[in-house]
Coordinates of C-alpha atoms in Angstrom, one line a residue:
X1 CA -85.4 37.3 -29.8
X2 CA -82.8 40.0 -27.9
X3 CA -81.4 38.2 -25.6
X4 CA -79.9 36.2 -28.4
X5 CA -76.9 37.7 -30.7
X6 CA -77.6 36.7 -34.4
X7 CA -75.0 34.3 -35.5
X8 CA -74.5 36.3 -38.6
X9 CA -72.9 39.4 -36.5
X10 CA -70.0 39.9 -35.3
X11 CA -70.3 39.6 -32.0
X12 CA -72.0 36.3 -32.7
X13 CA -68.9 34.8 -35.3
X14 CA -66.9 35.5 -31.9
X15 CA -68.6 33.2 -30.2
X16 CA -68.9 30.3 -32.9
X17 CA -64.8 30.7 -33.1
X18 CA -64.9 30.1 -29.5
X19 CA -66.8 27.3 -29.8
X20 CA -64.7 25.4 -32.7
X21 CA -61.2 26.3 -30.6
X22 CA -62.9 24.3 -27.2
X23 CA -64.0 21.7 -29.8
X24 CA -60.9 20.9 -30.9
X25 CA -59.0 21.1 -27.8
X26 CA -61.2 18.4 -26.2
X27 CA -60.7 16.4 -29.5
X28 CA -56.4 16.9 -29.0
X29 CA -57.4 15.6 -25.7
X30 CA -59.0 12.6 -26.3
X31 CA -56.5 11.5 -29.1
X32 CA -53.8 11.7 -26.4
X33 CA -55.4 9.5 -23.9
X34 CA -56.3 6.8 -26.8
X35 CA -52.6 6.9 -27.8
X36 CA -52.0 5.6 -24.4
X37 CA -53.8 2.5 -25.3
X38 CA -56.7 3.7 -23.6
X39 CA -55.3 3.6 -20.0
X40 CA -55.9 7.7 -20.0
X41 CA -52.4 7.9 -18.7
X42 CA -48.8 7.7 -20.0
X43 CA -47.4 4.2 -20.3
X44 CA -43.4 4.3 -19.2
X45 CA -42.4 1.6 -21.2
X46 CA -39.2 -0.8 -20.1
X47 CA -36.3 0.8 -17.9
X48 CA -33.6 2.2 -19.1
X49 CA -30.4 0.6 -17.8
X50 CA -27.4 3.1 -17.3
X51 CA -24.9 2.9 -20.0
X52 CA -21.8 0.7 -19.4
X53 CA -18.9 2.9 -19.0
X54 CA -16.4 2.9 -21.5
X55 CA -12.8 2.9 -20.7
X56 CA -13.9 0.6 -17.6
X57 CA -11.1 -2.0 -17.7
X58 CA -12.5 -5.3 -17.8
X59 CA -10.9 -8.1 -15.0
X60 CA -8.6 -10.6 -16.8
X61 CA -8.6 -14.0 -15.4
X62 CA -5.3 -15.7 -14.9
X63 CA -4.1 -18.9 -14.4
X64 CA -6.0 -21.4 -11.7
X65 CA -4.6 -21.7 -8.7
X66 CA -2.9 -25.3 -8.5
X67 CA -5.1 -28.0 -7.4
X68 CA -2.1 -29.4 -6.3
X69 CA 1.5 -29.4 -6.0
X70 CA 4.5 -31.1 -8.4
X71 CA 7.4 -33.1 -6.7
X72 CA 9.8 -31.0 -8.1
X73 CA 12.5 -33.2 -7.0
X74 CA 10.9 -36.6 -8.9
X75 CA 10.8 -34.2 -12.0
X76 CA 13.8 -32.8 -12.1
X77 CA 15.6 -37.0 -12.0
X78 CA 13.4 -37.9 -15.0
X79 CA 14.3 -35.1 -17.2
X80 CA 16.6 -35.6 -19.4
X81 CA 17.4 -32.0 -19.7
X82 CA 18.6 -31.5 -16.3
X83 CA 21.9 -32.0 -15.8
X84 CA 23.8 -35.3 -13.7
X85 CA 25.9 -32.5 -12.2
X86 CA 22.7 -30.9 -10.7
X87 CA 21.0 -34.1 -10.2
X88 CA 23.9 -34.9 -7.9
X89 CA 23.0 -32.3 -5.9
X90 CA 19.3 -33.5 -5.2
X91 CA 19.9 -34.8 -2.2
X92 CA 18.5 -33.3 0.9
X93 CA 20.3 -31.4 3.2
X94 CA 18.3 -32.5 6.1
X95 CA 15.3 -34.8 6.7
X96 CA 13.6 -34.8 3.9
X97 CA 14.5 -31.0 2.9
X98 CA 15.6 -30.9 -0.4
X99 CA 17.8 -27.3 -1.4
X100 CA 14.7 -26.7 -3.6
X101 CA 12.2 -23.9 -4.8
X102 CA 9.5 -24.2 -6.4
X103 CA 7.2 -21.2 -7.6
X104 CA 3.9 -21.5 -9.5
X105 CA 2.7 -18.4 -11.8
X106 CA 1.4 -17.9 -15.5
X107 CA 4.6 -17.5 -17.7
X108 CA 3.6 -19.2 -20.7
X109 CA -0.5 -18.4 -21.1
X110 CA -1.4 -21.1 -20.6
X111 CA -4.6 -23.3 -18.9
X112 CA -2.5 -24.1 -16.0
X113 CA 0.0 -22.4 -13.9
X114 CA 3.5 -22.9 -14.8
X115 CA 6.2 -24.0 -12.9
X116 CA 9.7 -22.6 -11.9
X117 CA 12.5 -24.8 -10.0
X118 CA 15.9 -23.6 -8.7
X119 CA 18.1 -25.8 -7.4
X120 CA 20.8 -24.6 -5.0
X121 CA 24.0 -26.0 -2.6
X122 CA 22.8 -27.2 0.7
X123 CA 25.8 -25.4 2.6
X124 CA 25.8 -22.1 1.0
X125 CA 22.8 -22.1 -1.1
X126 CA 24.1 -21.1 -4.4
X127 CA 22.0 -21.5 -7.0
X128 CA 23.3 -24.2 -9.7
X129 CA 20.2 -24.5 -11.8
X130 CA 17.2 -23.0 -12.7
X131 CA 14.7 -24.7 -15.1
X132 CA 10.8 -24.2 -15.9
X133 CA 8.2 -26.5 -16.7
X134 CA 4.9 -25.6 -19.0
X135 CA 2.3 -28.0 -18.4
X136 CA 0.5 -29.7 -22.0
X137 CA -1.9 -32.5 -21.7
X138 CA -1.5 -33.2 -18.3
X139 CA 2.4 -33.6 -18.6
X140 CA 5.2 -31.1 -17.9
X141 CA 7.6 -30.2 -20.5
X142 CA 10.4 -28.5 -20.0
X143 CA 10.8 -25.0 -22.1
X144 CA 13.8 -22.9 -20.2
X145 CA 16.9 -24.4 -18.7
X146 CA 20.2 -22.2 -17.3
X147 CA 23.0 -24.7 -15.3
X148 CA 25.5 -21.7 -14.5
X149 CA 27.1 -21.1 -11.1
X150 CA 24.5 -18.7 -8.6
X151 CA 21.5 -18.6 -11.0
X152 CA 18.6 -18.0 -9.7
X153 CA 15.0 -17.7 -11.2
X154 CA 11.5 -15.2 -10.1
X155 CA 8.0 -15.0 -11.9
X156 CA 7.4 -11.5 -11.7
X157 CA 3.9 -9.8 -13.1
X158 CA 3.6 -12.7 -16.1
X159 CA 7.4 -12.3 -16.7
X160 CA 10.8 -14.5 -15.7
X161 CA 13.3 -12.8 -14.6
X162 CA 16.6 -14.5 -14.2
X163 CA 19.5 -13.2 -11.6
X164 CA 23.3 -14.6 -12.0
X165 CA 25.7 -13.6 -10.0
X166 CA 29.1 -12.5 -11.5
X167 CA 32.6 -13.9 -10.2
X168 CA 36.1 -12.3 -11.0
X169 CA 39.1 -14.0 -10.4
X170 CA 39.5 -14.2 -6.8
X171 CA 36.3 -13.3 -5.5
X172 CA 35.3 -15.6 -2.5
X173 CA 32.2 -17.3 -3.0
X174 CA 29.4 -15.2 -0.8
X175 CA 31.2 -11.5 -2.5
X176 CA 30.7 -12.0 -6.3
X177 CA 31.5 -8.7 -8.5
X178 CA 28.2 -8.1 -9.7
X179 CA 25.4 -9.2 -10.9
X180 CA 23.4 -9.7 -14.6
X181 CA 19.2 -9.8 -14.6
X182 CA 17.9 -11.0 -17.4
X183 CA 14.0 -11.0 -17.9
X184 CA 12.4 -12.9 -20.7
X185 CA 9.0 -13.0 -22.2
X186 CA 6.7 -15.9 -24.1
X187 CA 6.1 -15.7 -27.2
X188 CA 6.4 -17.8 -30.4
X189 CA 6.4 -20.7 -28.4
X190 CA 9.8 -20.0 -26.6
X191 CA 11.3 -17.5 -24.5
X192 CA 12.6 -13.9 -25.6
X193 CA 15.6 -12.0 -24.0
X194 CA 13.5 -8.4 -23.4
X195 CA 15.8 -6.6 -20.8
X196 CA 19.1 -6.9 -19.6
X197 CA 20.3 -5.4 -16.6
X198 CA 24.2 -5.2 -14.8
X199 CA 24.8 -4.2 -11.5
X200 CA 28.6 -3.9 -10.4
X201 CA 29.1 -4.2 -6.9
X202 CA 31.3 -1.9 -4.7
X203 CA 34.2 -3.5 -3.2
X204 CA 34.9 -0.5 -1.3
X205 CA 32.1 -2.1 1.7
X206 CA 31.4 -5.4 3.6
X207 CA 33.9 -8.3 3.9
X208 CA 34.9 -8.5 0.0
X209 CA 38.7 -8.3 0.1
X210 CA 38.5 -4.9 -2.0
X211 CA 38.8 -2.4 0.5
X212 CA 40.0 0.6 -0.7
X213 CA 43.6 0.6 0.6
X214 CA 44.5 3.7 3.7
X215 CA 47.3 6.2 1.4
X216 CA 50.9 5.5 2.2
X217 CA 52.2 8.2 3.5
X218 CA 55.9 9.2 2.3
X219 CA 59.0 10.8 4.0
X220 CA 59.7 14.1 1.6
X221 CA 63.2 13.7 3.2

Protein backbone atom coordinates (compact mmCIF):
# COMPACT_ATOMS: atom_id res chain seq x y z
CA UNK A 1 0.00 0.00 0.00
CA UNK A 2 1.49 3.88 -0.34
CA UNK A 3 0.33 5.38 2.34
CA UNK A 4 2.41 2.98 4.33
CA UNK A 5 6.42 3.33 4.58
CA UNK A 6 7.95 -0.24 4.35
CA UNK A 7 9.58 -1.04 7.60
CA UNK A 8 12.57 -2.12 5.81
CA UNK A 9 13.50 1.66 4.61
CA UNK A 10 14.83 4.10 6.11
CA UNK A 11 12.31 6.29 6.74
CA UNK A 12 10.45 3.41 8.18
CA UNK A 13 13.63 2.13 10.81
CA UNK A 14 13.00 5.91 12.01
CA UNK A 15 9.99 5.32 13.10
CA UNK A 16 10.46 1.77 14.81
CA UNK A 17 13.49 3.63 16.78
CA UNK A 18 10.88 5.95 17.82
CA UNK A 19 8.72 3.53 18.91
CA UNK A 20 11.36 1.37 21.15
CA UNK A 21 12.68 5.02 22.86
CA UNK A 22 8.61 5.75 23.96
CA UNK A 23 8.58 1.97 24.97
CA UNK A 24 11.13 2.24 27.22
CA UNK A 25 10.46 5.52 28.72
CA UNK A 26 6.90 4.36 29.79
CA UNK A 27 8.69 1.16 31.18
CA UNK A 28 11.43 3.71 33.40
CA UNK A 29 8.10 5.10 34.30
CA UNK A 30 6.31 2.41 35.68
CA UNK A 31 9.40 1.01 37.57
CA UNK A 32 9.51 4.31 39.39
CA UNK A 33 6.11 4.37 40.63
CA UNK A 34 6.32 0.48 41.82
CA UNK A 35 9.49 1.47 43.75
CA UNK A 36 7.26 3.58 45.70
CA UNK A 37 5.48 0.63 46.86
CA UNK A 38 2.89 1.14 44.54
CA UNK A 39 1.41 4.41 45.98
CA UNK A 40 2.58 6.15 42.39
CA UNK A 41 4.12 8.79 44.57
CA UNK A 42 7.31 9.38 46.58
CA UNK A 43 7.09 8.06 50.14
CA UNK A 44 9.10 10.76 52.57
CA UNK A 45 10.12 8.39 55.03
CA UNK A 46 10.65 9.46 59.00
CA UNK A 47 11.72 13.25 59.70
CA UNK A 48 14.84 14.25 60.00
CA UNK A 49 15.54 15.88 63.46
CA UNK A 50 18.18 18.84 63.26
CA UNK A 51 21.52 17.79 64.51
CA UNK A 52 22.36 18.60 68.17
CA UNK A 53 24.84 21.34 68.14
CA UNK A 54 28.14 20.51 69.24
CA UNK A 55 30.01 22.79 71.51
CA UNK A 56 26.47 23.51 73.23
CA UNK A 57 27.45 23.42 76.80
CA UNK A 58 25.35 21.05 78.63
CA UNK A 59 23.63 22.50 82.30
CA UNK A 60 25.37 21.03 85.23
CA UNK A 61 23.24 20.38 88.17
CA UNK A 62 24.55 21.39 91.63
CA UNK A 63 23.79 20.80 94.96
CA UNK A 64 19.89 20.70 96.14
CA UNK A 65 18.74 23.45 97.76
CA UNK A 66 18.50 22.59 101.59
CA UNK A 67 15.28 21.03 102.60
CA UNK A 68 16.04 22.54 105.71
CA UNK A 69 18.28 24.47 107.87
CA UNK A 70 21.19 23.20 110.60
CA UNK A 71 21.31 24.80 114.11
CA UNK A 72 24.62 25.84 113.64
CA UNK A 73 24.92 26.77 117.21
CA UNK A 74 23.75 22.97 118.64
CA UNK A 75 26.57 21.83 116.16
CA UNK A 76 29.18 23.81 116.89
CA UNK A 77 28.76 22.63 121.20
CA UNK A 78 28.98 18.95 120.17
CA UNK A 79 32.02 19.12 118.10
CA UNK A 80 34.76 18.21 119.50
CA UNK A 81 36.85 20.14 117.11
CA UNK A 82 35.57 23.46 117.96
CA UNK A 83 37.27 25.09 120.34
CA UNK A 84 36.05 25.87 124.41
CA UNK A 85 37.46 29.28 123.71
CA UNK A 86 34.96 29.75 120.83
CA UNK A 87 32.30 27.79 122.40
CA UNK A 88 32.44 30.50 125.08
CA UNK A 89 31.53 32.75 122.87
CA UNK A 90 28.19 31.10 121.75
CA UNK A 91 26.16 32.99 123.59
CA UNK A 92 23.74 35.34 122.13
CA UNK A 93 24.15 38.81 121.99
CA UNK A 94 20.51 39.50 122.18
CA UNK A 95 17.31 37.48 122.34
CA UNK A 96 17.94 34.65 120.87
CA UNK A 97 20.65 36.22 118.25
CA UNK A 98 23.56 34.26 118.26
CA UNK A 99 26.93 36.27 116.55
CA UNK A 100 26.58 33.49 113.95
CA UNK A 101 26.73 32.88 110.02
CA UNK A 102 25.81 30.26 108.42
CA UNK A 103 26.13 29.82 104.46
CA UNK A 104 24.98 26.79 102.45
CA UNK A 105 26.81 26.04 98.95
CA UNK A 106 28.60 22.93 97.17
CA UNK A 107 32.21 22.92 98.40
CA UNK A 108 32.94 19.39 98.71
CA UNK A 109 30.76 17.67 95.52
CA UNK A 110 28.80 16.28 97.23
CA UNK A 111 24.84 15.06 97.35
CA UNK A 112 24.02 17.75 99.66
CA UNK A 113 24.99 21.27 100.14
CA UNK A 114 27.72 21.95 102.49
CA UNK A 115 27.82 24.03 105.28
CA UNK A 116 30.06 27.01 106.35
CA UNK A 117 29.89 28.72 110.10
CA UNK A 118 31.74 31.73 111.33
CA UNK A 119 31.57 32.65 114.62
CA UNK A 120 32.26 36.25 115.60
CA UNK A 121 32.38 38.77 118.99
CA UNK A 122 28.99 40.13 119.80
CA UNK A 123 30.48 43.80 120.41
CA UNK A 124 32.66 44.22 117.54
CA UNK A 125 31.99 41.32 115.38
CA UNK A 126 35.45 39.91 114.86
CA UNK A 127 35.53 36.86 113.57
CA UNK A 128 37.20 34.07 116.01
CA UNK A 129 36.40 30.98 114.07
CA UNK A 130 35.44 29.63 110.96
CA UNK A 131 34.71 25.90 110.49
CA UNK A 132 32.80 23.81 107.57
CA UNK A 133 30.73 20.91 107.83
CA UNK A 134 30.32 18.10 104.76
CA UNK A 135 27.34 16.21 105.20
CA UNK A 136 27.85 11.89 104.97
CA UNK A 137 25.02 9.68 105.82
CA UNK A 138 22.79 12.06 107.14
CA UNK A 139 25.50 13.37 109.64
CA UNK A 140 27.81 16.43 109.50
CA UNK A 141 31.48 15.95 109.79
CA UNK A 142 33.64 18.42 110.18
CA UNK A 143 36.51 18.79 107.31
CA UNK A 144 38.05 22.54 107.69
CA UNK A 145 38.58 24.36 110.93
CA UNK A 146 40.70 28.03 111.33
CA UNK A 147 40.41 29.54 115.30
CA UNK A 148 42.68 32.69 114.55
CA UNK A 149 41.75 36.33 115.56
CA UNK A 150 39.31 38.14 112.53
CA UNK A 151 38.85 35.03 110.27
CA UNK A 152 36.28 34.95 108.31
CA UNK A 153 34.95 32.37 105.68
CA UNK A 154 32.80 32.85 101.91
CA UNK A 155 31.78 30.02 99.35
CA UNK A 156 32.48 31.64 96.30
CA UNK A 157 31.62 29.83 92.64
CA UNK A 158 32.38 26.03 94.29
CA UNK A 159 35.43 27.47 96.13
CA UNK A 160 36.23 28.66 99.97
CA UNK A 161 37.86 31.47 100.27
CA UNK A 162 39.15 32.50 103.66
CA UNK A 163 39.87 36.31 104.80
CA UNK A 164 42.23 37.07 108.02
CA UNK A 165 42.86 40.15 108.95
CA UNK A 166 46.49 41.14 109.85
CA UNK A 167 47.49 42.97 113.25
CA UNK A 168 50.95 44.76 113.90
CA UNK A 169 51.95 45.69 117.18
CA UNK A 170 49.77 48.45 118.09
CA UNK A 171 47.13 48.40 115.72
CA UNK A 172 43.71 49.12 117.46
CA UNK A 173 41.26 46.48 116.84
CA UNK A 174 38.79 47.91 113.96
CA UNK A 175 42.45 49.20 111.73
CA UNK A 176 44.35 45.91 111.24
CA UNK A 177 47.55 46.34 108.80
CA UNK A 178 46.31 44.19 106.15
CA UNK A 179 44.82 41.44 105.20
CA UNK A 180 45.70 37.53 103.78
CA UNK A 181 42.84 35.63 101.38
CA UNK A 182 43.34 32.38 101.08
CA UNK A 183 41.05 30.22 98.74
CA UNK A 184 41.17 26.52 98.86
CA UNK A 185 39.79 23.82 96.71
CA UNK A 186 38.45 19.87 97.34
CA UNK A 187 40.12 17.41 96.29
CA UNK A 188 41.60 14.11 97.57
CA UNK A 189 39.22 14.24 100.30
CA UNK A 190 40.61 17.42 101.96
CA UNK A 191 41.19 20.86 101.25
CA UNK A 192 44.06 22.41 98.94
CA UNK A 193 45.70 25.91 99.49
CA UNK A 194 45.21 27.13 95.53
CA UNK A 195 45.78 31.03 95.92
CA UNK A 196 47.07 33.29 98.22
CA UNK A 197 46.52 36.77 98.26
CA UNK A 198 48.05 40.04 100.68
CA UNK A 199 46.65 43.19 100.75
CA UNK A 200 48.58 45.87 102.95
CA UNK A 201 46.54 48.63 104.06
CA UNK A 202 47.45 52.31 103.83
CA UNK A 203 47.87 54.04 107.09
CA UNK A 204 48.13 57.19 105.43
CA UNK A 205 43.78 57.39 105.52
CA UNK A 206 40.87 56.87 108.03
CA UNK A 207 41.30 56.84 111.85
CA UNK A 208 44.42 54.28 112.02
CA UNK A 209 46.96 56.21 114.08
CA UNK A 210 49.43 56.12 110.96
CA UNK A 211 48.91 59.32 109.52
CA UNK A 212 51.58 60.49 107.66
CA UNK A 213 53.17 63.11 110.07
CA UNK A 214 52.91 67.32 108.62
CA UNK A 215 57.17 68.12 107.92
CA UNK A 216 58.81 69.95 110.74
CA UNK A 217 59.84 72.92 109.55
CA UNK A 218 63.41 74.13 110.75
CA UNK A 219 65.00 77.62 111.63
CA UNK A 220 68.25 77.77 109.01
CA UNK A 221 69.33 80.33 111.62
Amino acid sequence: MRGLKDPGRPGGRSFAVGAVLSALAAVGLLMSGCSTGGTGTRDEGAAVTSPVERGAPTPRVSAATPAKTVNAVALLRKDPVVSTRVKADLKPCGEDAYPVDTSYGNLTGGTAPDLVINVMTCGDSVGVGTYVYRERNEEYQNVFAAEEPAVYATIDRGELVVTQQVYANGDPLSFPSGEDVVTYSWSDSKFSERYRVRNDYSRAVGNGDGSVPAPSMTNPN
